[in-house]
GROMACS .gro file of C-alpha atoms in nm:
model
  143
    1UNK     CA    1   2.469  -4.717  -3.890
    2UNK     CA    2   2.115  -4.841  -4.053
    3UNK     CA    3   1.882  -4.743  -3.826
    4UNK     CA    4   1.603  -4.707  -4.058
    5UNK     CA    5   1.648  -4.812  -4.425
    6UNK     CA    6   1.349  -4.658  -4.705
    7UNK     CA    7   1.234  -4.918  -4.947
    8UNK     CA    8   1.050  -4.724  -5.219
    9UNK     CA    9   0.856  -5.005  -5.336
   10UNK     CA   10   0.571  -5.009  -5.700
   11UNK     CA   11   0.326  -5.215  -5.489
   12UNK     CA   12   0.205  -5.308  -5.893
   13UNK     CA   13   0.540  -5.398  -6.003
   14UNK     CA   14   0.673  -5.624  -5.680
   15UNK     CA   15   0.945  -5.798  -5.841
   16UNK     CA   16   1.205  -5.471  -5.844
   17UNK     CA   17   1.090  -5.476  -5.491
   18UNK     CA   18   1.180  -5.861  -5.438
   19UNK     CA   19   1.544  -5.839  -5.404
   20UNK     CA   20   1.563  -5.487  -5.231
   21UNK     CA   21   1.344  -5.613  -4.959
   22UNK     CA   22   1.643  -5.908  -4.951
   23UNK     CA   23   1.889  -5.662  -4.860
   24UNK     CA   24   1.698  -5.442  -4.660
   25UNK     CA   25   1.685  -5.718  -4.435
   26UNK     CA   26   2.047  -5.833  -4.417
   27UNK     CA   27   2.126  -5.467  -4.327
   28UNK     CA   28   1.843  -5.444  -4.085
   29UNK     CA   29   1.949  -5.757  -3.923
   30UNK     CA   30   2.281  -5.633  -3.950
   31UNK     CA   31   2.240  -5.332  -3.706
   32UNK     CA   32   1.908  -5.430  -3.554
   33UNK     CA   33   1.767  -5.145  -3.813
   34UNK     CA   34   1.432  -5.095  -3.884
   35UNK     CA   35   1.263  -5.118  -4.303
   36UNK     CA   36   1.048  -4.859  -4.378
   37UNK     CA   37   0.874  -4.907  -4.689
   38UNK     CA   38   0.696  -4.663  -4.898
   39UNK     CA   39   0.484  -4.653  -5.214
   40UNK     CA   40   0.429  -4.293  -5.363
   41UNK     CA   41   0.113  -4.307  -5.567
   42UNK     CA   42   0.078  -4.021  -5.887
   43UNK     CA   43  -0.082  -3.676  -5.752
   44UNK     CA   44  -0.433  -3.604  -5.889
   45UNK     CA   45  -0.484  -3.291  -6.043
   46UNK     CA   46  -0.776  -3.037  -5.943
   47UNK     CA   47  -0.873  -3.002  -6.323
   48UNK     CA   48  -0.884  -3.392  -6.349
   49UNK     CA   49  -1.137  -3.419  -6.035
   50UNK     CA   50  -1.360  -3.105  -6.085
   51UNK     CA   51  -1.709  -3.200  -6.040
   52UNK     CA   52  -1.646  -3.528  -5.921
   53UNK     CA   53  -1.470  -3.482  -5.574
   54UNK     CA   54  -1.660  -3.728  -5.407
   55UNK     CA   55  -1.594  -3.962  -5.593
   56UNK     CA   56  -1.233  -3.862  -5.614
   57UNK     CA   57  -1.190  -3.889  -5.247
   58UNK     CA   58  -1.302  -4.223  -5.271
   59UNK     CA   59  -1.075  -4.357  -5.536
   60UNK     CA   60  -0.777  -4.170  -5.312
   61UNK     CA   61  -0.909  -4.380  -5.029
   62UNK     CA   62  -0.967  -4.711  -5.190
   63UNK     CA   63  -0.604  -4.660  -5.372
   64UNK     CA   64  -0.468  -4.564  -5.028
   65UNK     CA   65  -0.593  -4.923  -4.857
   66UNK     CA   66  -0.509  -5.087  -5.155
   67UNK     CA   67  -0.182  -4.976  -5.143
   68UNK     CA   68  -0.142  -5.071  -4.771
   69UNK     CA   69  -0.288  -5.422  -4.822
   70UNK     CA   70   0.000  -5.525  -5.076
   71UNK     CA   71   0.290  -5.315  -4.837
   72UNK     CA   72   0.167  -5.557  -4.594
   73UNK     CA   73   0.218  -5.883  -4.797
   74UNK     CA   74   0.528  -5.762  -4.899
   75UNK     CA   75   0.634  -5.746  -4.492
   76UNK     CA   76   0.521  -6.103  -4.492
   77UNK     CA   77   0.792  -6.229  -4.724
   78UNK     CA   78   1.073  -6.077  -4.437
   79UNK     CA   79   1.208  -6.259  -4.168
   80UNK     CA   80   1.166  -5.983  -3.942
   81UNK     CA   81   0.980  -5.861  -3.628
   82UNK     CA   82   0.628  -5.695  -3.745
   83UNK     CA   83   0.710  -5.387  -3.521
   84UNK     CA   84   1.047  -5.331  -3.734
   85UNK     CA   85   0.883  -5.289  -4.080
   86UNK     CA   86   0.675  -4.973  -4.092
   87UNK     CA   87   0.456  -4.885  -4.405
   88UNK     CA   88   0.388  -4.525  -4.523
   89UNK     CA   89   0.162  -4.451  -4.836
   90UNK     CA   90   0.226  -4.074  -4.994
   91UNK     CA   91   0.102  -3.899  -5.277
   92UNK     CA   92   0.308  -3.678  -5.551
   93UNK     CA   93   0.674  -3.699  -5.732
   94UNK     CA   94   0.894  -4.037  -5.633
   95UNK     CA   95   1.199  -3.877  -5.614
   96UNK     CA   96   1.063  -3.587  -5.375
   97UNK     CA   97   0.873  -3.836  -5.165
   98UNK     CA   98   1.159  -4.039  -5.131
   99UNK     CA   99   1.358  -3.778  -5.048
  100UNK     CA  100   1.132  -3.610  -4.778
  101UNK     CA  101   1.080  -3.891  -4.604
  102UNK     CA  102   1.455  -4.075  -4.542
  103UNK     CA  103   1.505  -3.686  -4.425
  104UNK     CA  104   1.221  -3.707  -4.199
  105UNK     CA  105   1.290  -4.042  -4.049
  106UNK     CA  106   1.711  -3.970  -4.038
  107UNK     CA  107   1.754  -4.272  -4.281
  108UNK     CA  108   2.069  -4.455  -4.298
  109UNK     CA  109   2.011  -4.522  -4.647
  110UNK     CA  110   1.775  -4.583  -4.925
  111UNK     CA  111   1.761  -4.923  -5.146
  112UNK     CA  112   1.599  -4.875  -5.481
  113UNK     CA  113   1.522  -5.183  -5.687
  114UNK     CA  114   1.576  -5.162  -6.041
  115UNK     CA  115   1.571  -5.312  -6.415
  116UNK     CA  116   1.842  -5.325  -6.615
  117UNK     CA  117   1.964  -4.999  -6.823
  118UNK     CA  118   1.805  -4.985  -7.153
  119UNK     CA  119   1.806  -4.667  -7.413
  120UNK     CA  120   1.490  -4.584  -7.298
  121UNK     CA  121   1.627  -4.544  -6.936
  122UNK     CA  122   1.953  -4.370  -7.020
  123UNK     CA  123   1.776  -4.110  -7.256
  124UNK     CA  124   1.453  -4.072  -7.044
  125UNK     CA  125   1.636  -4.135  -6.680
  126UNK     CA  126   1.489  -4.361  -6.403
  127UNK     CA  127   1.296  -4.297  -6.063
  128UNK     CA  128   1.615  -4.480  -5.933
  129UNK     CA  129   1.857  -4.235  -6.132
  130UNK     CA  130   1.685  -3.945  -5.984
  131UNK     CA  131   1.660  -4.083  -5.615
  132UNK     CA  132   2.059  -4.129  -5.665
  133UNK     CA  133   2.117  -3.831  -5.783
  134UNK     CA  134   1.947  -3.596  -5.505
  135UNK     CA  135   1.908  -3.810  -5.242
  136UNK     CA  136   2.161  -3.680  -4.859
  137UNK     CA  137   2.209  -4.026  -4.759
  138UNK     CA  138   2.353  -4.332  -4.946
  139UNK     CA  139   2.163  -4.506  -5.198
  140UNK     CA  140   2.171  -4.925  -5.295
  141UNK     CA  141   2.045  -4.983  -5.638
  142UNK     CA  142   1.982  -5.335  -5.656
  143UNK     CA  143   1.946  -5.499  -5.981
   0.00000   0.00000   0.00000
């Protein structure tokens, strides 16, 4: 039934990512799944980079690697074969990166980690809020 689980994952703020990667793994255990984490990093603009698109491509690469580097000790805190966690770095909106990718990969589901609620989240909404709300597969919010 869990095949491949998504793990959006802030590779800057690992603790929300802490106890989703804990039950990612009891459901990839479960049904000998695979954990597919992802880390969507914020879409430059063409206005923002203008003149400087060298050095743009740079930054994109070195925040690219960087990004990879901490997916990877993340994978190193799961009790689980190296071949079944795959890591995938994308660039634009979380919720449509999320979104695009448990379609691409036929995801069983999605865990999101998350804070708790506060009027800043109910009144502004969350990246979690929005992944529940659109998302075609089932989604764990783990708090």
């Amino acid at each position: 039934m869990y095949k491949n689980i998504l793990v959006p994952v802030d590779v800057y703020e690992t603790s929300l990512a802490d106890k989703a990667l804990q039950h990612a793994q009891f459901l990839a255990q479960s049904a000998s799944g695979d954990i597919h984490l992802l880390h969507v990093m914020p879409k430059f603009s063409a206005e923002l980079t203008r003149g400087f698109i060298s050095d743009a491509r740079k930054m994109d690469e070195y925040m690219i690697n960087n990004a990879k580097e901490k997916l990877s000790d993340l994978v190193k805190k799961l009790n689980l074969p190296e071949e079944r966690v795959h890591l995938h770095v994308r660039s634009g909106n979380v919720r449509d990166e999320v979104i695009k990718l448990a379609d691409e990969l036929a995801a069983g589901a999605i865990i999101v980690g998350s804070r708790n609620p506060n009027i800043q989240t109910h009144l502004l909404g969350s990246e979690a809020a929005s992944i529940v709300r659109y998302a075609h597969v089932p989604v764990f919010v783990i708090r």
